[in-house]
Amino acid sequence: MVCKPSLGLTPGPTDPTNTGIKIVFFDVDGTLMHEKKIPDSAKRAVELLQERGVLPVLATGRPEFEIKSVREQLGIDWAITCNGAHIGCRGETVYHTPFSREIVVDWMTLAAEHNHSFLLYGAETMLISTSAECPLFLQARQEIGFLDPLTYETLDEIPEVYQFIAFLDETEQKRYTDPYEDEVALHRWRPWAIDLNPRGVNKSVGISTLLDHFGFTREQAAAFGDGLNDLEMLQFVGRGIAMGNGHPDLLAVAPLRTKHAGEDGILYGVENLVLASK
């Protein structure tokens, strides 16, 4: 498939015997990736979908900048990134919902005053508001991995921002979020770290946009995830599948469950909960 978003693409040829799932969305960390690697079984699962004419799509909290290598390793063209705020085809922006410039300037001014660390996710870059030696950033990098962020000298250097990761506890967070409570959505994934997105944006919103783009219904979509930022998408699609290693609160409400990511959970789920049930 040649990705030229202006042409209004279809996802390519589909299997005429496939009357069920047409598209499958995958979270990355803890889902497609286990211990910072893509298991061979997960690669095989994506190949099986492609062989059956089912479109695989990444749906992650990370930016395109960070998941490019994952997308290319798996031969996946489409990615919903920044928790739904950015949709790209082979890295080219197709749909996007950035933060207002007012919020970006206000927050980065406050961050400089209080020496708080934020990661800023753009379409093609990742910036950090302090330095890459921030202890909480280093802790997060050790736990889940991050590429090296860039720094900036002036606010004018900051491009459109689709997501912030803020290394703040709940009390510190309020300094930033309370003035914009009607404009900001958050997912806390550590006591000291949160994802911040424009209000109304989450993975299910990105999925809905892409389904409309291709003319698929939500009943024709499946999704795999393990974190609380996957909750909306698992409840939105026709077949929402939580990983066995998922967050307890996600496992409690997810429609379906597969095995642990380190126990071939993606392949098991694709074979038994997606392809076998057509």
Coordinates of C-alpha atoms in Angstrom, one line a residue, residues 77-259:
D77 CA 1.8 1.5 7.9
W78 CA -0.7 3.2 10.3
A79 CA -0.2 4.4 13.8
I80 CA -2.5 6.1 16.3
T81 CA 0.0 7.8 18.7
C82 CA 0.0 10.2 21.7
N83 CA -3.1 8.4 23.1
G84 CA -5.2 9.3 20.0
A85 CA -4.1 12.9 19.4
H86 CA -2.1 12.0 16.3
I87 CA -2.8 9.6 13.4
G88 CA -0.1 8.9 10.8
C89 CA 0.5 6.8 7.8
R90 CA 4.2 5.8 7.6
G91 CA 5.0 8.8 9.7
E92 CA 3.0 11.3 7.7
T93 CA 0.4 13.2 9.7
V94 CA -3.2 12.4 8.5
Y95 CA -5.3 13.6 11.5
H96 CA -4.1 15.5 14.6
T97 CA -5.4 17.3 17.7
P98 CA -2.6 19.4 19.3
F99 CA -2.7 21.4 22.5
S100 CA -3.4 25.1 22.3
R101 CA -0.3 27.3 22.2
E102 CA -1.6 29.0 25.4
I103 CA -1.3 25.8 27.4
V104 CA 2.1 24.9 25.9
V105 CA 3.6 28.3 26.8
D106 CA 2.0 28.5 30.2
W107 CA 3.1 25.0 31.3
M108 CA 6.6 25.3 30.0
T109 CA 7.0 28.6 31.7
L110 CA 5.8 27.1 35.0
A111 CA 8.0 24.0 34.5
A112 CA 11.1 26.3 34.1
E113 CA 10.2 28.2 37.3
H114 CA 9.7 25.1 39.4
N115 CA 12.3 22.8 37.7
H116 CA 9.6 20.3 36.8
S117 CA 10.3 17.8 34.0
F118 CA 7.9 17.3 31.1
L119 CA 8.3 15.3 27.9
L120 CA 6.7 17.0 24.9
Y121 CA 5.6 14.8 22.1
G122 CA 5.5 16.4 18.6
A123 CA 4.8 14.6 15.4
E124 CA 8.5 14.1 14.5
T125 CA 10.4 14.8 17.7
M126 CA 10.4 14.5 21.5
L127 CA 11.6 17.3 23.7
I128 CA 12.3 17.5 27.5
S129 CA 11.7 20.7 29.5
T130 CA 14.7 20.3 31.8
S131 CA 17.4 17.8 31.0
A132 CA 17.6 14.1 30.2
E133 CA 19.4 13.7 33.6
C134 CA 16.1 14.2 35.5
P135 CA 16.0 11.3 38.1
L136 CA 12.3 10.6 37.4
F137 CA 12.9 10.5 33.6
L138 CA 15.8 8.2 34.1
Q139 CA 13.6 5.9 36.3
A140 CA 10.9 5.9 33.7
R141 CA 13.5 5.1 31.0
Q142 CA 14.8 2.2 33.0
E143 CA 11.3 0.8 33.5
I144 CA 9.8 1.2 30.1
G145 CA 12.4 2.8 27.9
F146 CA 12.6 6.1 26.1
L147 CA 14.7 7.4 23.2
D148 CA 16.9 10.4 23.9
P149 CA 14.8 13.6 24.0
L150 CA 16.0 16.9 22.7
T151 CA 16.2 20.1 24.7
Y152 CA 15.1 23.6 23.6
E153 CA 16.4 27.0 24.3
T154 CA 13.3 29.1 23.7
L155 CA 9.6 28.5 23.6
D156 CA 9.6 29.4 20.0
E157 CA 11.5 26.2 19.2
I158 CA 8.6 24.0 20.5
P159 CA 6.5 22.6 17.6
E160 CA 2.8 21.5 18.0
V161 CA 2.5 19.3 21.0
Y162 CA 0.1 16.3 21.1
Q163 CA 1.0 14.9 24.5
F164 CA 2.9 15.7 27.6
I165 CA 4.4 13.2 30.0
A166 CA 4.7 15.1 33.3
F167 CA 6.9 13.8 36.1
L168 CA 4.7 15.1 38.9
D169 CA 2.8 13.8 41.9
E170 CA -0.9 14.5 42.3
T171 CA -0.3 17.7 44.4
E172 CA 2.2 19.2 41.9
Q173 CA 0.0 18.2 39.0
K174 CA -2.9 20.4 40.1
R175 CA -0.8 23.5 39.6
Y176 CA -0.9 22.7 35.9
T177 CA -4.2 21.0 35.4
D178 CA -6.6 22.9 37.6
P179 CA -6.6 26.1 35.5
Y180 CA -7.3 24.0 32.4
E181 CA -9.6 21.3 33.8
D182 CA -12.0 21.7 30.9
E183 CA -9.3 21.4 28.3
V184 CA -7.0 18.6 29.5
A185 CA -7.4 14.8 30.0
L186 CA -4.9 12.8 32.0
H187 CA -4.0 9.2 32.6
R188 CA -1.8 8.6 35.7
W189 CA 0.5 5.6 35.1
R190 CA 2.9 6.0 38.1
P191 CA 2.4 7.9 41.4
W192 CA 5.0 10.4 40.0
A193 CA 4.1 10.4 36.2
I194 CA 1.1 11.2 34.1
D195 CA 0.1 11.4 30.4
L196 CA -1.6 14.7 29.5
N197 CA -3.7 15.0 26.3
P198 CA -6.2 17.5 25.0
R199 CA -9.6 17.0 26.6
G200 CA -11.8 14.5 24.7
V201 CA -8.8 12.8 23.2
N202 CA -8.1 9.1 24.0
K203 CA -7.3 6.0 21.9
S204 CA -10.9 5.3 21.2
V205 CA -11.3 8.7 19.6
G206 CA -8.4 8.1 17.3
I207 CA -9.8 4.6 16.5
S208 CA -13.2 6.1 15.7
T209 CA -11.5 8.6 13.3
L210 CA -9.6 5.9 11.5
L211 CA -12.6 3.6 11.3
D212 CA -14.5 6.5 9.6
H213 CA -11.5 7.0 7.3
F214 CA -11.7 3.4 6.1
G215 CA -15.5 2.9 6.3
F216 CA -15.3 0.2 9.0
T217 CA -17.7 -0.1 11.9
R218 CA -16.6 -0.5 15.5
E219 CA -17.9 -4.1 15.4
Q220 CA -15.4 -4.9 12.7
A221 CA -12.5 -3.7 15.0
A222 CA -10.5 -5.5 17.7
A223 CA -7.9 -4.1 20.1
F224 CA -5.2 -5.4 22.4
G225 CA -3.9 -3.4 25.5
D226 CA -2.6 -3.7 29.0
G227 CA -2.8 -0.3 30.6
L228 CA -5.4 2.1 31.9
N229 CA -4.9 4.3 28.8
D230 CA -6.2 1.3 26.8
L231 CA -9.5 1.2 28.8
E232 CA -11.6 3.4 26.4
M233 CA -10.4 1.6 23.3
L234 CA -11.0 -1.9 24.6
Q235 CA -14.6 -0.9 25.6
F236 CA -15.2 0.9 22.3
V237 CA -14.2 -1.8 19.7
G238 CA -16.2 -4.9 18.9
R239 CA -13.6 -7.1 20.4
G240 CA -11.5 -5.6 23.2
I241 CA -8.8 -7.9 24.5
A242 CA -6.7 -7.3 27.6
M243 CA -3.3 -8.8 28.0
G244 CA -2.9 -11.3 30.9
N245 CA -0.3 -8.9 32.4
G246 CA -2.7 -6.0 32.2
H247 CA -3.5 -3.5 35.0
P248 CA -5.9 -5.1 37.5
D249 CA -8.5 -2.3 36.9
L250 CA -8.3 -3.0 33.2
L251 CA -8.7 -6.8 33.6
A252 CA -11.7 -6.2 35.8
V253 CA -13.7 -4.6 33.0
A254 CA -12.1 -5.8 29.7
P255 CA -14.5 -7.8 27.5
L256 CA -11.9 -10.4 26.7
R257 CA -8.5 -11.6 28.0
T258 CA -5.5 -13.2 26.4
K259 CA -2.3 -14.6 27.9

